[in-house]
Amino acid sequence: MPPDLRFAAERAKGFMPSAEGQALFEIGCAYASLGPLCEIGTYCGKSAIYLGAAARLAGSVLFTVDHHRGSEEIQPGWAHHDPALMDPRVGKMDSLPFFRQTIAAAGLEEQVIAVVGPSATVSRYWNTPLALLFIDGGHSDDPVTRDYEGWSPHILPGGVLIFHDIYPNPADGGQAPYRVYQRALSSGDFVEVRTEGSLRALERQVSPRRTNADS
């Protein structure tokens, strides 16, 4: 990864460990020649730098989708809440200004395109096939399920679906992303191609294998 972008990513607000971010960049580089990339869950743009760097090298773009009002786990009173992101004018979280500053400082404004709105709403009107889909939005069952159901059909054959915060052991973290990840694996449409920490990359099969449920 270009040193300037690695430095920008490591300085940005967010929860992506460096090793997982590097893996995200490498996976992005491997698939970005197929088409555009898409991230669900922008926050302040940390992971968008890793994927945006891959998009720039491949001559592609990254769409990053978020309502920027914060997922459940970063609201006031929760462990990951950052008071600096509160907008006192409306009494709600607003990560959009921080995202814009992060991407501008990284020099990725031409490659990283913000789509501001609820993921489930945007997915209903989305028609562009995707080379890569990274699901890292809300981490409870409902948002993860809706992100998977709404966005995974847009992944091209040979493209890749990436999940973050996959914890097989409940003692390590929440189980909703893990359950949806297992669902994707059992669908017959995807095969796991890489793991790094809590990151899981699943490639969409050109000819999905049949499962017992298909018989």
Short mmCIF file of C-alpha atoms in Angstrom, two decimals:
data_model
loop_
_atom_site.label_atom_id
_atom_site.label_comp_id
_atom_site.label_asym_id
_atom_site.label_seq_id
_atom_site.Cartn_x
_atom_site.Cartn_y
_atom_site.Cartn_z
CA MET A 1 0.00 0.00 0.00
CA PRO A 2 1.38 3.47 -0.82
CA PRO A 3 3.07 4.82 2.34
CA ASP A 4 1.19 8.12 2.29
CA LEU A 5 -2.18 6.36 2.20
CA ARG A 6 -1.15 3.86 4.87
CA PHE A 7 -0.18 6.80 7.09
CA ALA A 8 -3.51 8.52 6.41
CA ALA A 9 -5.45 5.34 7.19
CA GLU A 10 -3.64 4.71 10.44
CA ARG A 11 -4.32 8.29 11.61
CA ALA A 12 -8.04 8.24 10.73
CA LYS A 13 -10.79 7.64 13.28
CA GLY A 14 -12.14 4.11 13.15
CA PHE A 15 -11.89 0.53 14.31
CA MET A 16 -9.95 -1.22 11.53
CA PRO A 17 -6.67 -2.79 12.77
CA SER A 18 -3.71 -2.16 10.48
CA ALA A 19 -3.25 -5.82 9.49
CA GLU A 20 -6.93 -6.13 8.55
CA GLY A 21 -6.76 -2.83 6.68
CA GLN A 22 -3.77 -4.06 4.69
CA ALA A 23 -5.68 -7.24 3.87
CA LEU A 24 -8.66 -5.13 2.76
CA PHE A 25 -6.38 -3.16 0.46
CA GLU A 26 -4.85 -6.32 -1.02
CA ILE A 27 -8.26 -7.92 -1.59
CA GLY A 28 -9.43 -4.69 -3.20
CA CYS A 29 -6.45 -4.74 -5.54
CA ALA A 30 -7.18 -8.34 -6.50
CA TYR A 31 -10.79 -7.65 -7.53
CA ALA A 32 -11.05 -3.97 -8.49
CA SER A 33 -10.30 -4.63 -12.16
CA LEU A 34 -13.71 -6.38 -12.40
CA GLY A 35 -15.71 -3.26 -11.56
CA PRO A 36 -16.56 -0.77 -8.79
CA LEU A 37 -16.20 -1.47 -5.08
CA CYS A 38 -18.84 -0.82 -2.43
CA GLU A 39 -18.58 -0.45 1.34
CA ILE A 40 -21.54 -0.54 3.71
CA GLY A 41 -20.68 1.44 6.83
CA THR A 42 -18.45 4.47 6.26
CA TYR A 43 -18.09 6.00 9.74
CA CYS A 44 -15.17 8.45 9.44
CA GLY A 45 -13.52 6.91 6.37
CA LYS A 46 -10.73 4.76 7.78
CA SER A 47 -11.54 1.60 5.83
CA ALA A 48 -12.51 3.72 2.82
CA ILE A 49 -8.85 4.78 2.55
CA TYR A 50 -7.72 1.16 2.27
CA LEU A 51 -10.34 0.35 -0.37
CA GLY A 52 -9.99 3.74 -2.04
CA ALA A 53 -6.26 3.15 -2.43
CA ALA A 54 -7.02 -0.13 -4.20
CA ALA A 55 -9.60 1.57 -6.41
CA ARG A 56 -7.11 4.27 -7.39
CA LEU A 57 -4.44 1.76 -8.37
CA ALA A 58 -6.96 -0.18 -10.49
CA GLY A 59 -8.59 2.86 -12.07
CA SER A 60 -11.88 2.06 -10.34
CA VAL A 61 -14.03 3.72 -7.67
CA LEU A 62 -15.38 2.94 -4.22
CA PHE A 63 -18.95 3.78 -3.25
CA THR A 64 -19.32 4.00 0.52
CA VAL A 65 -22.85 3.92 1.96
CA ASP A 66 -23.85 5.30 5.37
CA HIS A 67 -26.54 7.51 6.90
CA HIS A 68 -23.77 8.96 9.11
CA ARG A 69 -25.99 9.09 12.21
CA GLY A 70 -24.10 6.19 13.77
CA SER A 71 -24.90 2.53 14.33
CA GLU A 72 -26.26 1.30 17.63
CA GLU A 73 -22.90 0.50 19.21
CA ILE A 74 -21.51 4.04 18.83
CA GLN A 75 -24.49 5.92 20.26
CA PRO A 76 -24.21 7.80 23.61
CA GLY A 77 -23.87 5.39 26.50
CA TRP A 78 -22.26 2.66 24.41
CA ALA A 79 -18.62 1.56 24.62
CA HIS A 80 -17.55 2.89 21.21
CA HIS A 81 -19.23 6.29 21.47
CA ASP A 82 -17.08 9.28 20.48
CA PRO A 83 -18.58 12.55 21.84
CA ALA A 84 -16.66 14.53 19.20
CA LEU A 85 -19.07 13.17 16.59
CA MET A 86 -22.18 14.59 18.23
CA ASP A 87 -23.88 17.44 16.38
CA PRO A 88 -25.30 19.65 19.17
CA ARG A 89 -27.62 21.43 16.72
CA VAL A 90 -29.72 18.30 16.21
CA GLY A 91 -28.61 16.14 19.15
CA LYS A 92 -27.49 13.30 16.86
CA MET A 93 -24.27 11.73 15.67
CA ASP A 94 -22.83 13.08 12.42
CA SER A 95 -19.71 11.39 11.07
CA LEU A 96 -20.04 12.89 7.56
CA PRO A 97 -17.85 15.98 8.15
CA PHE A 98 -15.10 13.75 9.59
CA PHE A 99 -15.35 11.41 6.60
CA ARG A 100 -15.05 14.31 4.16
CA GLN A 101 -11.96 15.63 5.95
CA THR A 102 -10.39 12.17 6.05
CA ILE A 103 -10.85 11.46 2.35
CA ALA A 104 -9.78 14.96 1.28
CA ALA A 105 -6.63 14.73 3.38
CA ALA A 106 -5.83 11.35 1.80
CA GLY A 107 -6.28 12.77 -1.71
CA LEU A 108 -8.97 10.22 -2.60
CA GLU A 109 -11.96 12.43 -3.38
CA GLU A 110 -12.03 11.28 -7.02
CA GLN A 111 -12.02 7.60 -6.09
CA VAL A 112 -14.19 7.49 -2.94
CA ILE A 113 -17.82 8.43 -3.52
CA ALA A 114 -20.08 8.96 -0.50
CA VAL A 115 -23.66 7.74 -0.74
CA VAL A 116 -25.51 9.27 2.21
CA GLY A 117 -28.64 7.40 3.26
CA PRO A 118 -29.90 4.22 4.93
CA SER A 119 -28.30 1.14 3.41
CA ALA A 120 -31.59 -0.73 3.03
CA THR A 121 -33.17 2.17 1.13
CA VAL A 122 -30.19 2.70 -1.17
CA SER A 123 -29.93 -1.02 -1.96
CA ARG A 124 -33.54 -1.12 -3.20
CA TYR A 125 -32.66 1.32 -5.98
CA TRP A 126 -29.12 0.14 -6.71
CA ASN A 127 -28.48 -1.38 -10.16
CA THR A 128 -24.69 -1.32 -10.62
CA PRO A 129 -22.87 -4.69 -10.53
CA LEU A 130 -20.07 -4.76 -7.96
CA ALA A 131 -16.64 -6.36 -7.96
CA LEU A 132 -16.38 -6.11 -4.17
CA LEU A 133 -18.85 -5.64 -1.34
CA PHE A 134 -17.59 -4.90 2.17
CA ILE A 135 -20.25 -5.22 4.91
CA ASP A 136 -19.28 -3.28 8.03
CA GLY A 137 -22.36 -1.29 9.04
CA GLY A 138 -24.63 -2.02 11.99
CA HIS A 139 -23.59 -5.12 13.88
CA SER A 140 -26.90 -6.45 15.24
CA ASP A 141 -28.96 -9.08 13.40
CA ASP A 142 -31.37 -6.82 11.55
CA PRO A 143 -28.91 -4.42 9.86
CA VAL A 144 -26.37 -7.12 8.97
CA THR A 145 -29.10 -9.31 7.49
CA ARG A 146 -30.57 -6.42 5.49
CA ASP A 147 -27.13 -5.42 4.21
CA TYR A 148 -26.45 -8.98 3.07
CA GLU A 149 -29.87 -9.51 1.49
CA GLY A 150 -30.02 -6.08 -0.13
CA TRP A 151 -26.49 -5.84 -1.49
CA SER A 152 -25.02 -9.31 -2.10
CA PRO A 153 -27.17 -9.93 -5.22
CA HIS A 154 -25.22 -7.12 -6.90
CA ILE A 155 -21.85 -8.90 -6.58
CA LEU A 156 -20.53 -10.03 -9.94
CA PRO A 157 -19.64 -13.70 -10.54
CA GLY A 158 -16.00 -13.91 -9.54
CA GLY A 159 -16.42 -10.89 -7.28
CA VAL A 160 -15.90 -10.86 -3.53
CA LEU A 161 -18.00 -10.38 -0.39
CA ILE A 162 -16.12 -9.25 2.72
CA PHE A 163 -17.38 -9.30 6.29
CA HIS A 164 -15.79 -7.53 9.25
CA ASP A 165 -15.99 -8.41 12.96
CA ILE A 166 -16.45 -12.15 12.51
CA TYR A 167 -16.04 -13.82 15.90
CA PRO A 168 -16.69 -17.57 16.07
CA ASN A 169 -16.22 -17.39 19.85
CA PRO A 170 -19.02 -15.33 21.47
CA ALA A 171 -16.57 -14.24 24.18
CA ASP A 172 -14.66 -12.27 21.55
CA GLY A 173 -17.52 -10.22 20.11
CA GLY A 174 -21.07 -10.00 18.82
CA GLN A 175 -22.47 -12.90 16.82
CA ALA A 176 -24.75 -11.25 14.26
CA PRO A 177 -22.06 -10.78 11.56
CA TYR A 178 -20.85 -14.33 12.19
CA ARG A 179 -24.35 -15.75 11.69
CA VAL A 180 -24.80 -13.91 8.39
CA TYR A 181 -21.30 -14.93 7.29
CA GLN A 182 -22.24 -18.57 7.95
CA ARG A 183 -25.44 -18.07 5.97
CA ALA A 184 -23.43 -16.77 3.00
CA LEU A 185 -21.09 -19.76 3.17
CA SER A 186 -23.93 -22.25 3.35
CA SER A 187 -25.77 -20.64 0.40
CA GLY A 188 -23.52 -22.36 -2.11
CA ASP A 189 -22.86 -19.04 -3.83
CA PHE A 190 -19.61 -18.19 -2.04
CA VAL A 191 -16.31 -19.84 -1.14
CA GLU A 192 -13.96 -18.39 1.46
CA VAL A 193 -10.70 -17.19 -0.07
CA ARG A 194 -9.00 -15.21 2.71
CA THR A 195 -9.08 -14.51 6.44
CA GLU A 196 -7.21 -11.88 8.45
CA GLY A 197 -8.12 -11.30 12.08
CA SER A 198 -11.88 -10.75 12.09
CA LEU A 199 -11.98 -10.14 8.32
CA ARG A 200 -13.46 -12.83 6.02
CA ALA A 201 -13.42 -12.69 2.21
CA LEU A 202 -15.79 -14.90 0.20
CA GLU A 203 -15.61 -15.15 -3.58
CA ARG A 204 -18.85 -15.45 -5.56
CA GLN A 205 -18.77 -18.59 -7.67
CA VAL A 206 -19.28 -18.30 -11.40
CA SER A 207 -21.38 -21.49 -11.24
CA PRO A 208 -22.76 -21.79 -7.68
CA ARG A 209 -22.44 -25.28 -6.23
CA ARG A 210 -25.60 -27.12 -5.29
CA THR A 211 -26.47 -27.67 -1.63
CA ASN A 212 -28.69 -30.27 0.00
CA ALA A 213 -31.44 -27.63 0.15
CA ASP A 214 -31.42 -27.50 -3.66
CA SER A 215 -32.07 -31.23 -4.06
#
